[in-house]
CSV table of C-alpha atoms and ligand atoms in Angstrom, one decimal:
chain,number,residue,atom,x,y,z
X,1,MET,CA,17.6,-9.4,-28.7
X,2,GLY,CA,14.5,-10.8,-26.9
X,3,ILE,CA,14.2,-11.9,-23.3
X,4,GLN,CA,17.4,-12.4,-21.4
X,5,ILE,CA,17.9,-14.0,-17.9
X,6,THR,CA,21.0,-12.8,-15.8
X,7,PRO,CA,21.2,-14.8,-12.6
X,8,SER,CA,22.8,-12.9,-9.7
X,9,ILE,CA,25.4,-14.9,-7.8
X,10,LEU,CA,24.7,-12.8,-4.6
X,11,ASN,CA,22.8,-15.7,-3.1
X,12,ALA,CA,25.2,-18.5,-4.4
X,13,ASP,CA,27.8,-20.3,-2.2
X,14,PHE,CA,30.7,-17.8,-2.1
X,15,ALA,CA,33.1,-20.6,-1.1
X,16,ARG,CA,32.4,-22.4,-4.4
X,17,LEU,CA,31.7,-19.7,-6.9
X,18,GLY,CA,33.2,-21.4,-9.9
X,19,GLU,CA,31.0,-24.4,-9.4
X,20,GLU,CA,28.0,-22.3,-8.7
X,21,VAL,CA,28.4,-20.5,-12.0
X,22,ALA,CA,28.8,-23.8,-13.8
X,23,ARG,CA,25.4,-24.8,-12.6
X,24,ILE,CA,23.8,-22.1,-14.8
X,25,PRO,CA,24.9,-22.8,-18.4
X,26,SER,CA,21.7,-21.5,-19.8
X,27,ALA,CA,22.3,-18.0,-18.3
X,28,ASP,CA,22.6,-15.2,-20.9
X,29,TRP,CA,24.9,-13.3,-18.5
X,30,VAL,CA,26.2,-13.7,-14.9
X,31,HIS,CA,25.1,-10.8,-12.8
X,32,VAL,CA,27.8,-9.8,-10.3
X,33,ASP,CA,26.8,-7.4,-7.5
X,34,VAL,CA,29.7,-5.3,-6.5
X,35,MET,CA,29.0,-3.6,-3.2
X,36,ASP,CA,31.4,-1.3,-1.1
X,37,ASN,CA,29.7,-0.8,2.2
X,38,HIS,CA,29.3,2.9,1.4
X,39,PHE,CA,26.8,3.2,-1.5
X,40,VAL,CA,24.9,0.2,0.0
X,41,PRO,CA,25.2,-1.3,3.5
X,42,ASN,CA,26.8,-4.5,2.3
X,43,LEU,CA,30.2,-5.6,1.0
X,44,THR,CA,30.9,-8.2,-1.7
X,45,PHE,CA,33.4,-8.6,-4.5
X,46,GLY,CA,36.3,-6.5,-5.7
X,47,PRO,CA,38.1,-6.5,-9.0
X,48,ALA,CA,40.5,-9.4,-8.4
X,49,MET,CA,37.7,-11.7,-7.7
X,50,VAL,CA,35.7,-10.5,-10.7
X,51,GLU,CA,38.7,-11.1,-12.9
X,52,ALA,CA,39.0,-14.6,-11.6
X,53,LEU,CA,35.4,-15.2,-12.2
X,54,ALA,CA,35.6,-13.9,-15.8
X,55,ARG,CA,38.4,-16.4,-16.5
X,56,SER,CA,36.4,-19.3,-15.0
X,57,THR,CA,33.3,-19.1,-17.2
X,58,PRO,CA,32.4,-18.6,-21.0
X,59,THR,CA,29.3,-16.7,-19.9
X,60,PRO,CA,29.8,-12.9,-20.1
X,61,LEU,CA,29.7,-11.1,-16.8
X,62,ASP,CA,27.2,-8.3,-16.1
X,63,ALA,CA,28.8,-6.1,-13.4
X,64,HIS,CA,26.3,-4.1,-11.3
X,65,LEU,CA,28.4,-1.6,-9.3
X,66,MET,CA,26.7,-0.5,-6.1
X,67,ILE,CA,29.7,1.7,-5.2
X,68,ALA,CA,30.4,5.3,-4.3
X,69,ASP,CA,32.9,7.3,-6.4
X,70,VAL,CA,32.0,5.1,-9.4
X,71,ASP,CA,33.6,7.6,-11.9
X,72,ARG,CA,36.9,6.5,-10.5
X,73,HIS,CA,36.3,2.8,-10.2
X,74,ALA,CA,34.1,1.6,-13.0
X,75,MET,CA,36.8,1.2,-15.6
X,76,THR,CA,38.6,-1.3,-13.3
X,77,TYR,CA,35.6,-3.7,-13.9
X,78,ALA,CA,35.6,-3.3,-17.7
X,79,GLU,CA,39.4,-4.1,-17.6
X,80,ALA,CA,38.7,-7.0,-15.3
X,81,GLY,CA,36.8,-8.6,-18.1
X,82,CYS,CA,33.1,-7.6,-17.5
X,83,SER,CA,31.3,-7.4,-20.8
X,84,SER,CA,28.7,-5.1,-19.4
X,85,VAL,CA,29.2,-2.5,-16.6
X,86,THR,CA,26.3,-0.8,-14.8
X,87,PHE,CA,26.9,2.3,-12.6
X,88,HIS,CA,24.3,3.9,-10.4
X,89,VAL,CA,23.3,7.4,-11.6
X,90,GLU,CA,23.0,8.4,-7.9
X,91,ALA,CA,26.7,7.7,-7.4
X,92,ALA,CA,28.1,9.1,-10.7
X,93,GLN,CA,29.3,12.7,-11.1
X,94,ALA,CA,29.6,12.6,-14.9
X,95,PRO,CA,27.4,9.8,-16.3
X,96,VAL,CA,27.8,10.7,-19.9
X,97,ARG,CA,31.6,10.7,-19.7
X,98,LEU,CA,31.5,7.4,-17.7
X,99,ALA,CA,29.2,5.7,-20.2
X,100,ARG,CA,31.4,6.8,-23.1
X,101,GLU,CA,34.6,5.5,-21.2
X,102,ILE,CA,32.9,2.1,-20.7
X,103,ARG,CA,31.9,1.8,-24.3
X,104,SER,CA,35.4,2.9,-25.4
X,105,ALA,CA,36.8,-0.1,-23.4
X,106,GLY,CA,34.6,-2.3,-25.4
X,107,ALA,CA,32.1,-3.2,-22.8
X,108,ARG,CA,28.4,-2.4,-22.7
X,109,ALA,CA,27.5,0.7,-20.8
X,110,SER,CA,24.6,0.6,-18.4
X,111,MET,CA,23.0,3.0,-15.8
X,112,ALA,CA,21.1,2.0,-12.8
X,113,LEU,CA,18.2,3.9,-10.9
X,114,ARG,CA,17.2,3.1,-7.3
X,115,PRO,CA,13.4,2.7,-6.8
X,116,ALA,CA,12.9,6.4,-5.8
X,117,THR,CA,15.0,7.9,-8.7
X,118,PRO,CA,12.7,9.1,-11.6
X,119,VAL,CA,13.7,8.1,-15.2
X,120,GLU,CA,12.4,11.2,-16.9
X,121,PRO,CA,15.4,13.5,-16.1
X,122,TYR,CA,17.7,11.0,-17.8
X,123,GLU,CA,15.8,10.5,-21.1
X,124,ASP,CA,18.3,12.4,-23.2
X,125,LEU,CA,20.9,10.1,-22.0
X,126,LEU,CA,19.4,6.9,-23.4
X,127,PRO,CA,21.3,7.0,-26.7
X,128,GLU,CA,24.5,6.9,-24.6
X,129,LEU,CA,23.4,3.6,-22.8
X,130,ASP,CA,23.3,0.0,-23.9
X,131,MET,CA,21.1,-0.9,-21.0
X,132,LEU,CA,19.0,0.9,-18.3
X,133,LEU,CA,18.7,-0.9,-15.0
X,134,LEU,CA,15.6,-0.2,-12.9
X,135,MET,CA,16.0,-1.5,-9.4
X,136,THR,CA,12.8,-3.3,-8.1
X,137,VAL,CA,14.1,-3.4,-4.5
X,138,GLU,CA,16.3,-1.0,-2.6
X,139,PRO,CA,19.8,-2.3,-3.6
X,140,GLY,CA,22.0,-4.0,-1.0
X,141,PHE,CA,20.7,-7.5,-0.4
X,142,GLY,CA,19.3,-10.5,-2.2
X,143,GLY,CA,16.0,-12.1,-1.2
X,144,GLN,CA,14.0,-8.9,-0.8
X,145,LYS,CA,10.3,-8.6,-1.7
X,146,PHE,CA,9.6,-7.0,-5.2
X,147,LEU,CA,8.4,-3.4,-5.1
X,148,ASP,CA,5.3,-3.2,-7.2
X,149,LEU,CA,5.5,0.6,-7.1
X,150,CYS,CA,8.3,0.3,-9.7
X,151,LEU,CA,6.0,-1.0,-12.4
X,152,PRO,CA,4.8,2.3,-13.7
X,153,LYS,CA,8.4,3.5,-14.1
X,154,ILE,CA,9.2,0.4,-16.2
X,155,ARG,CA,6.3,1.3,-18.5
X,156,ARG,CA,7.5,5.0,-18.6
X,157,ALA,CA,11.0,3.9,-19.4
X,158,ARG,CA,9.9,1.7,-22.2
X,159,ALA,CA,7.8,4.5,-23.7
X,160,LEU,CA,10.8,6.9,-23.5
X,161,MET,CA,12.9,4.3,-25.3
X,162,ALA,CA,10.4,4.1,-28.1
X,163,LYS,CA,10.1,7.9,-28.3
X,164,HIS,CA,13.8,8.2,-28.7
X,165,GLY,CA,14.1,5.2,-31.1
X,166,VAL,CA,16.9,3.5,-29.1
X,167,GLN,CA,17.6,-0.1,-28.7
X,168,THR,CA,18.6,0.2,-25.2
X,169,TRP,CA,17.9,-3.0,-23.1
X,170,LEU,CA,15.7,-2.5,-20.1
X,171,GLN,CA,16.8,-4.7,-17.1
X,172,VAL,CA,15.0,-5.1,-13.8
X,173,ASP,CA,16.7,-6.4,-10.6
X,174,GLY,CA,15.3,-7.3,-7.2
X,175,GLY,CA,12.6,-9.8,-6.2
X,176,ILE,CA,12.3,-11.3,-9.7
X,177,SER,CA,10.6,-14.7,-9.6
X,178,LEU,CA,8.1,-16.8,-11.4
X,179,GLU,CA,5.5,-14.8,-9.3
X,180,THR,CA,6.7,-11.3,-10.5
X,181,ILE,CA,8.5,-11.7,-13.9
X,182,GLU,CA,5.3,-11.7,-15.9
X,183,ARG,CA,4.4,-8.2,-14.5
X,184,CYS,CA,7.7,-6.8,-15.4
X,185,ALA,CA,7.8,-8.3,-19.0
X,186,GLU,CA,4.4,-7.1,-19.6
X,187,ALA,CA,5.6,-3.5,-18.5
X,188,GLY,CA,8.3,-3.6,-21.0
X,189,ALA,CA,11.5,-5.1,-19.3
X,190,ASP,CA,13.6,-7.5,-21.4
X,191,VAL,CA,16.5,-8.4,-19.2
X,192,PHE,CA,15.8,-10.0,-15.9
X,193,VAL,CA,18.1,-10.4,-12.9
X,194,ALA,CA,17.1,-13.3,-10.5
X,195,GLY,CA,19.2,-14.2,-7.5
X,196,SER,CA,17.4,-16.1,-4.9
X,197,ALA,CA,14.8,-17.4,-7.3
X,198,VAL,CA,17.5,-19.2,-9.3
X,199,TYR,CA,19.8,-20.3,-6.5
X,200,SER,CA,17.1,-21.5,-4.1
X,201,ALA,CA,15.7,-23.7,-6.9
X,202,ASP,CA,16.5,-27.5,-6.8
X,203,ASP,CA,17.6,-27.2,-10.4
X,204,PRO,CA,18.9,-23.6,-11.1
X,205,ASP,CA,19.3,-24.1,-14.8
X,206,ALA,CA,15.8,-25.4,-15.2
X,207,MET,CA,14.5,-22.3,-13.2
X,208,ILE,CA,16.2,-20.0,-15.9
X,209,THR,CA,14.3,-21.8,-18.5
X,210,GLU,CA,11.0,-21.4,-16.6
X,211,LEU,CA,11.7,-17.7,-16.0
X,212,ARG,CA,12.5,-17.2,-19.7
X,213,GLU,CA,9.3,-18.9,-20.8
X,214,SER,CA,7.1,-16.9,-18.5
X,215,ALA,CA,8.6,-13.6,-19.4
X,216,ALA,CA,8.4,-14.4,-23.2
X,217,ALA,CA,4.7,-15.4,-22.9
X,218,ALA,CA,3.9,-12.2,-20.9
X,219,ALA,CA,5.9,-10.0,-23.4
X,220,GLY,CA,3.7,-11.5,-26.2
F,301,DX5,C1,20.4,-6.3,-4.8
F,301,DX5,C2,21.1,-6.9,-6.0
F,301,DX5,C3,20.4,-7.9,-6.7
F,301,DX5,C4,20.1,-9.1,-5.9
F,301,DX5,C5,18.9,-9.8,-6.6
F,301,DX5,O1,21.0,-5.2,-4.4
F,301,DX5,O2,21.4,-5.8,-7.0
F,301,DX5,O3,21.1,-8.3,-7.9
F,301,DX5,O4,21.1,-10.0,-5.8
F,301,DX5,O5,18.6,-10.9,-5.7
F,301,DX5,P1,17.0,-11.3,-5.6
F,301,DX5,O6,16.7,-11.9,-7.0
F,301,DX5,O7,17.1,-12.4,-4.6
F,301,DX5,O8,16.3,-10.2,-5.3
F,302,ZN,ZN1,22.1,-6.5,-8.9
């Protein structure tokens, strides 16, 4: 599939979301950060808003669910029109069942790990997943500093995917910018969430191109 850039709208202007998404036509996906004030100390969008957003753009939505009791709520986001649904393993009771449910609804199933959650215990789950998301900040807020301590885990996750012979995408999220994207691509990530880097740029769509080119060069 190659390098993909999935801008996060967390740092966009929430009063003009439709227009904000229209500013990033080169995005491969629109990353939607769903937060419930329980799993993370912040509150953002719910299913009705996500459904309206899905109707407003031809770009597929990549929902990142930072919510508790995700086994109960994840399917709502697949049904709301998200083409990819990511749940946190720390919030899931039955991640295998959940991934299968998401896939059976026709969406891509993805699992996220917080920075302190190791990847090794979940290697046997990789064939059940279309994407693995490794957080490179503690989830909850945009604009945080990239955590370099996550780089070895990106490398280990890529090696586990090779070992299992799976085509699972490897997404990184948090503090991704022109300054950090090369390190992540070099370590093996291929899907890049960028929030503040894209929306603080004078030309968000041009920033997507720059990020894509940097990552592609570093990935070789
Ligand atoms: C953080 C979110 C991220 C965030 C990324 O909890 O999951 O998607 O919006 O924003 P930046 O790129 O500014 O770190
Ligand atoms: Zn996110």
